[in-house]
Structures are given as structure tokens and as C-alpha cells.
PDB file of C-alpha atoms in Angstrom:
ATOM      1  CA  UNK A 285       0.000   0.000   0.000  1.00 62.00           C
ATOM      2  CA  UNK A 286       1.228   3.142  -0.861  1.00 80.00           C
ATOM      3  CA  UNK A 287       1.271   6.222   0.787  1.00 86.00           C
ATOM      4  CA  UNK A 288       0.961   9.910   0.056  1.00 86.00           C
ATOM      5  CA  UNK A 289       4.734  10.263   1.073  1.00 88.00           C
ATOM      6  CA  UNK A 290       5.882   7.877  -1.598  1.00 88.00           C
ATOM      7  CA  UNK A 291       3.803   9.623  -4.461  1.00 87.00           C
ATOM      8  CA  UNK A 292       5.522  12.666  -3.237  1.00 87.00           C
ATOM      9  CA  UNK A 293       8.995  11.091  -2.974  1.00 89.00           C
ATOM     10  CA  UNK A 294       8.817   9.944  -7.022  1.00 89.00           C
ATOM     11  CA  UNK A 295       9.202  13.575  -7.880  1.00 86.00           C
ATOM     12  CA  UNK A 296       7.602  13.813 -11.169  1.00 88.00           C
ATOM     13  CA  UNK A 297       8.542  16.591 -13.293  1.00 87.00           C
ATOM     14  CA  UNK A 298       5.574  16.568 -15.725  1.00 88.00           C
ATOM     15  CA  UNK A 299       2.440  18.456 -14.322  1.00 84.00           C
ATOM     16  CA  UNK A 300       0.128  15.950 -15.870  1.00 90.00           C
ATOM     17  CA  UNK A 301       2.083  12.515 -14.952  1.00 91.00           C
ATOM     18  CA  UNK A 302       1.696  13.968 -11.683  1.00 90.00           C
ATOM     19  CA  UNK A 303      -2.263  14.745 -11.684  1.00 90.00           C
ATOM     20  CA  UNK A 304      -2.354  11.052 -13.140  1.00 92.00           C
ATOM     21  CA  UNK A 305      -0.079   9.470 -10.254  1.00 92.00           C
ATOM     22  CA  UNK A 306      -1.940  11.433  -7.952  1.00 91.00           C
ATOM     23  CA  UNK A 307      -5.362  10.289  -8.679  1.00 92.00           C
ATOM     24  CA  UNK A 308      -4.311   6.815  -9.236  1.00 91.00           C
ATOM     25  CA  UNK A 309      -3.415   7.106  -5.577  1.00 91.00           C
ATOM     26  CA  UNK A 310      -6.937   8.395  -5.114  1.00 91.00           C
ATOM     27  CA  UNK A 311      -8.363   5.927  -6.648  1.00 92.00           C
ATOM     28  CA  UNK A 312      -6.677   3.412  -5.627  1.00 91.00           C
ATOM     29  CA  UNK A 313      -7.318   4.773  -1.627  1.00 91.00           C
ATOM     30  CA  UNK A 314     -10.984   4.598  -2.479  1.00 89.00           C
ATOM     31  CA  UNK A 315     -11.000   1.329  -3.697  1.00 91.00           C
ATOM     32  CA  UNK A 316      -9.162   0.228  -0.348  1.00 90.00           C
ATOM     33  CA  UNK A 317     -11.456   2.198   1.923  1.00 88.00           C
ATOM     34  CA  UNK A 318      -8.934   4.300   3.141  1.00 88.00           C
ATOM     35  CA  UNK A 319      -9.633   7.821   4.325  1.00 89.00           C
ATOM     36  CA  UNK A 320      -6.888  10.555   3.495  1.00 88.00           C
ATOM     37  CA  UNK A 321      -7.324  13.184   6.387  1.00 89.00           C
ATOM     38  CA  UNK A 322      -6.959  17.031   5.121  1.00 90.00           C
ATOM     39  CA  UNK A 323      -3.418  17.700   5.677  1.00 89.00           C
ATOM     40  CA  UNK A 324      -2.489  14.363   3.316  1.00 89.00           C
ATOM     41  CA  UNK A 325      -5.261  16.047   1.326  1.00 90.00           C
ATOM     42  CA  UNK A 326      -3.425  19.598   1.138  1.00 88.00           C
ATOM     43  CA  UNK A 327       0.137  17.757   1.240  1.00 88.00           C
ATOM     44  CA  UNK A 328      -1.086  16.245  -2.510  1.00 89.00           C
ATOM     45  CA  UNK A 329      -2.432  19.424  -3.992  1.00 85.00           C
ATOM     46  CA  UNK A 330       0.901  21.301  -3.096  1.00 85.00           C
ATOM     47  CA  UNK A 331       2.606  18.551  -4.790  1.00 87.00           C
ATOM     48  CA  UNK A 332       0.493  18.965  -7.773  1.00 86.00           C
ATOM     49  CA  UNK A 333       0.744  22.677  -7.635  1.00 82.00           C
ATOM     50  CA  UNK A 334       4.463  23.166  -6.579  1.00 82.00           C
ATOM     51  CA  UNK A 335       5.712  25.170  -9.771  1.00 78.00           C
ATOM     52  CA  UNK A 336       3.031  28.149  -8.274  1.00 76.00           C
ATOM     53  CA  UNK A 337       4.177  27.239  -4.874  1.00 75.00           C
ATOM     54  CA  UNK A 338       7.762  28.180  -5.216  1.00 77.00           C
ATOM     55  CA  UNK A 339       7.328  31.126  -7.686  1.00 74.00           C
ATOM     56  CA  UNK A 340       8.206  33.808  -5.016  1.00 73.00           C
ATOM     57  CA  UNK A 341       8.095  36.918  -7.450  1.00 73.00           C
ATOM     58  CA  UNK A 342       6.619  39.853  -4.878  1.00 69.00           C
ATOM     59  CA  UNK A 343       4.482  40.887  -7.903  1.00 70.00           C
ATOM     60  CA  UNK A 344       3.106  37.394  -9.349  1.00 70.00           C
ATOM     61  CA  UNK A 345      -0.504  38.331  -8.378  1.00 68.00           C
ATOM     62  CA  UNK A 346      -0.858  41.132 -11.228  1.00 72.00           C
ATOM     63  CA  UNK A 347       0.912  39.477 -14.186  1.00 72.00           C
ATOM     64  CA  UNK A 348       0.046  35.636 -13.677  1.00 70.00           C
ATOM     65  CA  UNK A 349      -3.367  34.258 -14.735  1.00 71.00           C
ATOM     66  CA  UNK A 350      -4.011  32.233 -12.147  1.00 70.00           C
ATOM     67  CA  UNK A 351      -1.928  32.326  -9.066  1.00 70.00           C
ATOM     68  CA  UNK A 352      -1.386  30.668  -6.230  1.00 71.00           C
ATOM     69  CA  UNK A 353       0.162  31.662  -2.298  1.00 70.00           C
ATOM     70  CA  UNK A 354       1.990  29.504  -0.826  1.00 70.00           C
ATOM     71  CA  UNK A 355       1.787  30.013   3.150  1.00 76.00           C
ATOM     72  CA  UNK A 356       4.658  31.958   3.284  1.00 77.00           C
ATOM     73  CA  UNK A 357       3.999  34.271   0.739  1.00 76.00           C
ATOM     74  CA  UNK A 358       0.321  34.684   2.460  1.00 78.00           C
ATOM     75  CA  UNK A 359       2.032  36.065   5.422  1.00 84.00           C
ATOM     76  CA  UNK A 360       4.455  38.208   3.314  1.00 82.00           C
ATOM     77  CA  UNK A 361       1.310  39.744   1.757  1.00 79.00           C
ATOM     78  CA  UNK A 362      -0.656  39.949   4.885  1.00 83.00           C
ATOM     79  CA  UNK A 363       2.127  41.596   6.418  1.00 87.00           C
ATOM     80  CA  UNK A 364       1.901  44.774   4.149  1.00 83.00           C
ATOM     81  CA  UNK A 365      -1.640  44.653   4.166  1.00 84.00           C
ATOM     82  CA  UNK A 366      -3.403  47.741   6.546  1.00 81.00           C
ATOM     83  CA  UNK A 367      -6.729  47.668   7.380  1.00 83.00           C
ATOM     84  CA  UNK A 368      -9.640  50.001   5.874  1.00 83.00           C
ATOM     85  CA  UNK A 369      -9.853  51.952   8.448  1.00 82.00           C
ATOM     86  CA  UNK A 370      -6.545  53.707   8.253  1.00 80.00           C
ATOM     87  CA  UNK A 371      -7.509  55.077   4.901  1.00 81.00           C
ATOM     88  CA  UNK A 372     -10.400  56.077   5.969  1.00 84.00           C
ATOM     89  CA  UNK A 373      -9.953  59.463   6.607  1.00 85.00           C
ATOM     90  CA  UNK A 374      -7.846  60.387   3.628  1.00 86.00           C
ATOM     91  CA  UNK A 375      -8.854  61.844   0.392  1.00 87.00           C
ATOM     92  CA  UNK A 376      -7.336  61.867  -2.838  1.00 87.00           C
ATOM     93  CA  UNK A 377      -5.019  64.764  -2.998  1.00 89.00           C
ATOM     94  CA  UNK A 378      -3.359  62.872   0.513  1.00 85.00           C
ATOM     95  CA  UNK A 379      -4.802  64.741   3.436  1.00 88.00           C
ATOM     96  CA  UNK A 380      -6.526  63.875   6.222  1.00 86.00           C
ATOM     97  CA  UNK A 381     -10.264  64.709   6.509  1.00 87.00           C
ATOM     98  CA  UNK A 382     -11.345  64.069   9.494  1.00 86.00           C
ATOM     99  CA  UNK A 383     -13.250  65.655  12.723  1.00 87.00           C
ATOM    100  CA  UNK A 384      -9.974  67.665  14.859  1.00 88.00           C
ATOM    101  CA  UNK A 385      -9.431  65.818  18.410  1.00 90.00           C
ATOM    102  CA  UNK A 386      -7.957  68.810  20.867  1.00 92.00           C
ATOM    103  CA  UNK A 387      -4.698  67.810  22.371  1.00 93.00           C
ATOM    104  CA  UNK A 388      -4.025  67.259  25.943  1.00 94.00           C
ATOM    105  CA  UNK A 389      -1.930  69.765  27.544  1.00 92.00           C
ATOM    106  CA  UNK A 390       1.108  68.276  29.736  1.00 95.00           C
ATOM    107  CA  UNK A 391       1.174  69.342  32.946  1.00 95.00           C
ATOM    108  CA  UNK A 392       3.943  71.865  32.898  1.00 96.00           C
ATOM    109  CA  UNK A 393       1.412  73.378  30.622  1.00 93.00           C
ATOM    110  CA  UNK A 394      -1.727  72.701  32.756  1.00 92.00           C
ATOM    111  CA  UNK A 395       0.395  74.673  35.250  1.00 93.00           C
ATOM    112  CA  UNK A 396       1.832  77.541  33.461  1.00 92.00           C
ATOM    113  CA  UNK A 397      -1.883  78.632  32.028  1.00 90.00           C
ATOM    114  CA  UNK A 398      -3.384  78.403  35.602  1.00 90.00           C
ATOM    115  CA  UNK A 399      -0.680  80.561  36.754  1.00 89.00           C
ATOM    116  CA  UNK A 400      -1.041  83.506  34.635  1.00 89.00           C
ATOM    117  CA  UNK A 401      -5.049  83.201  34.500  1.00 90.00           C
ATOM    118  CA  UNK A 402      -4.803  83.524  38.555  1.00 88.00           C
ATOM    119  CA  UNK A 403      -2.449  86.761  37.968  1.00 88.00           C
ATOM    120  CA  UNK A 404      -4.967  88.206  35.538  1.00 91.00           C
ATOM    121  CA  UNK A 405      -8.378  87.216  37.321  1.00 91.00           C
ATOM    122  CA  UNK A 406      -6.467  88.404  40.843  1.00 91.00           C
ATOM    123  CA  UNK A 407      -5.414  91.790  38.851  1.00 91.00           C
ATOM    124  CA  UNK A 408      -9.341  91.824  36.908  1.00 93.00           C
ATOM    125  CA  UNK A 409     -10.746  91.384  40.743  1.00 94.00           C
ATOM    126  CA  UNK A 410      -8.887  94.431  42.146  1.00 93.00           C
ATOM    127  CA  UNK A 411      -9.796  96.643  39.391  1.00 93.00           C
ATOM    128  CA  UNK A 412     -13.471  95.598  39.759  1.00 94.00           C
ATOM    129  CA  UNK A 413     -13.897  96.050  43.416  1.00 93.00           C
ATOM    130  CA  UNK A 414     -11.823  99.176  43.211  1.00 90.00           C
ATOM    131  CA  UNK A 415     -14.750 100.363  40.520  1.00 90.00           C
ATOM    132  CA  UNK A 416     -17.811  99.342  42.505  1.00 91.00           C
ATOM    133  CA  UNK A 417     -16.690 100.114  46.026  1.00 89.00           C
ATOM    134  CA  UNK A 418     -19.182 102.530  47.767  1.00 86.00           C
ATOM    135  CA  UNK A 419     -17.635 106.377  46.206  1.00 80.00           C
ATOM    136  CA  UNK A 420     -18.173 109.611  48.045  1.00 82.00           C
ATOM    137  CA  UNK A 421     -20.832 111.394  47.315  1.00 83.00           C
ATOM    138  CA  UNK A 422     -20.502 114.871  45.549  1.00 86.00           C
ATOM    139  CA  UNK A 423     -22.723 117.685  45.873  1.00 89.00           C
ATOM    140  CA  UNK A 424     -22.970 120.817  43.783  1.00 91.00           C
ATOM    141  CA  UNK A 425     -24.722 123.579  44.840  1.00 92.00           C
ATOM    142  CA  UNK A 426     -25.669 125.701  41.948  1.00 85.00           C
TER     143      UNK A 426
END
């Protein structure tokens, strides 16, 4: 009985001697009553489709009529992927359109500002009580 390691291990060259030795394997596993579990299953369509496989070329996806990832080149393409909602906000000509978030002052600046509007407000509180404190009264006799 042979097993999906030993198809694999005659390294056939020729795409379609392979498909055929494959599914004479699969055949001949069905006519035995033996189930292949997924991974043998996956292990026997890389082998089929190893010339894809190993094509690394960054670019294959654009010029190559039907192509194929291999796991690896998945993650290398995931990897450089960002997700919609960082290009959200951005238009065509490049900037970013979207509602203004105030920044947080530090507190050195928290500080500073509350310092000066104390000096102010103490200086804006003498002048007003200066102006509404009770004035003597002047008379005019005409």
C-alpha cells in the first residue's frame, strides 16, 4: 500500500504525470477504503501545484493568470496589508479629513496657564472692586 509520502517522494517533473499518479493514488485509496485526512489532502495538492508554490516573485498576483500563495507568501502579503480603516480618513489629494481631536496639555502646561489666569483674574478682581466700592458722594450747589 502506498502512501501519500511515496507519491511525493517519485518527484515527477511533468504536471500531468503527476495529476495522473496522484489520482491513481486516489483511486486506488478509495478502492481500499482508506480515508486521506486534510493535511495528506493539502500535502497532494501542493505537490500537484508546486511550480506556483515556489514562484516567489513579490508581484506574481498582477501578471500571472491564475496564481497561487503559498503560506509563506500569504504572510508576506498579509504583512503589508493595513486595514480600511486607516484610509479612511484620507482623500485623494493625501490629506486627512477628518473631525480635529484637541490635544491634551502636559502638565507643565496645565500649570503655566493656571498661573497667569490667577495673575490676571487676581489683577481683573482688584480693578473691579476698586470700581464698585461705595464712592463719596458729591454735591454741587448751583
Amino acid at each position: 500500500m502506498t502512501t501519500v509520502q511515496d507519491v511525493i517522494d517519485r518527484n515527477i517533473e511533468d504536471r500531468t504525470q503527476r495529476m495522473a499518479d496522484v489520482e491513481a493514488f486516489l483511486l486506488d485509496a478509495r478502492l481500499n477504503e482508506r480515508k486521506l485526512t486534510g493535511g495528506e489532502m493539502d500535502t497532494l495538492n501542493s505537490y500537484i501545484l508546486r511550480e506556483e508554490l515556489r514562484y516567489s516573485h513579490a508581484d506574481k498576483m498582477t501578471f500571472l493568470e491564475t496564481p497561487f500563495h503559498s503560506e509563506s507568501q500569504t504572510l508576506r502579503r498579509a504583512k503589508k496589508e493595513l486595514p480600511l480603516e486607516m484610509a479612511k480618513d484620507y482623500a485623494t489629494d493625501g490629506r486627512q479629513h477628518r473631525k480635529p481631536v484637541r490635544r491634551k496639555r502636559s502638565y507643565y502646561e496645565e500649570w503655566y496657564v493656571n498661573k497667569h489666569a490667577r495673575a490676571e483674574n487676581a489683577e481683573r478682581q482688584r480693578k473691579y472692586n476698586e470700581f464698585t466700592k461705595i464712592q463719596p458722594v458729591e454735591t454741587y450747589y448751583i
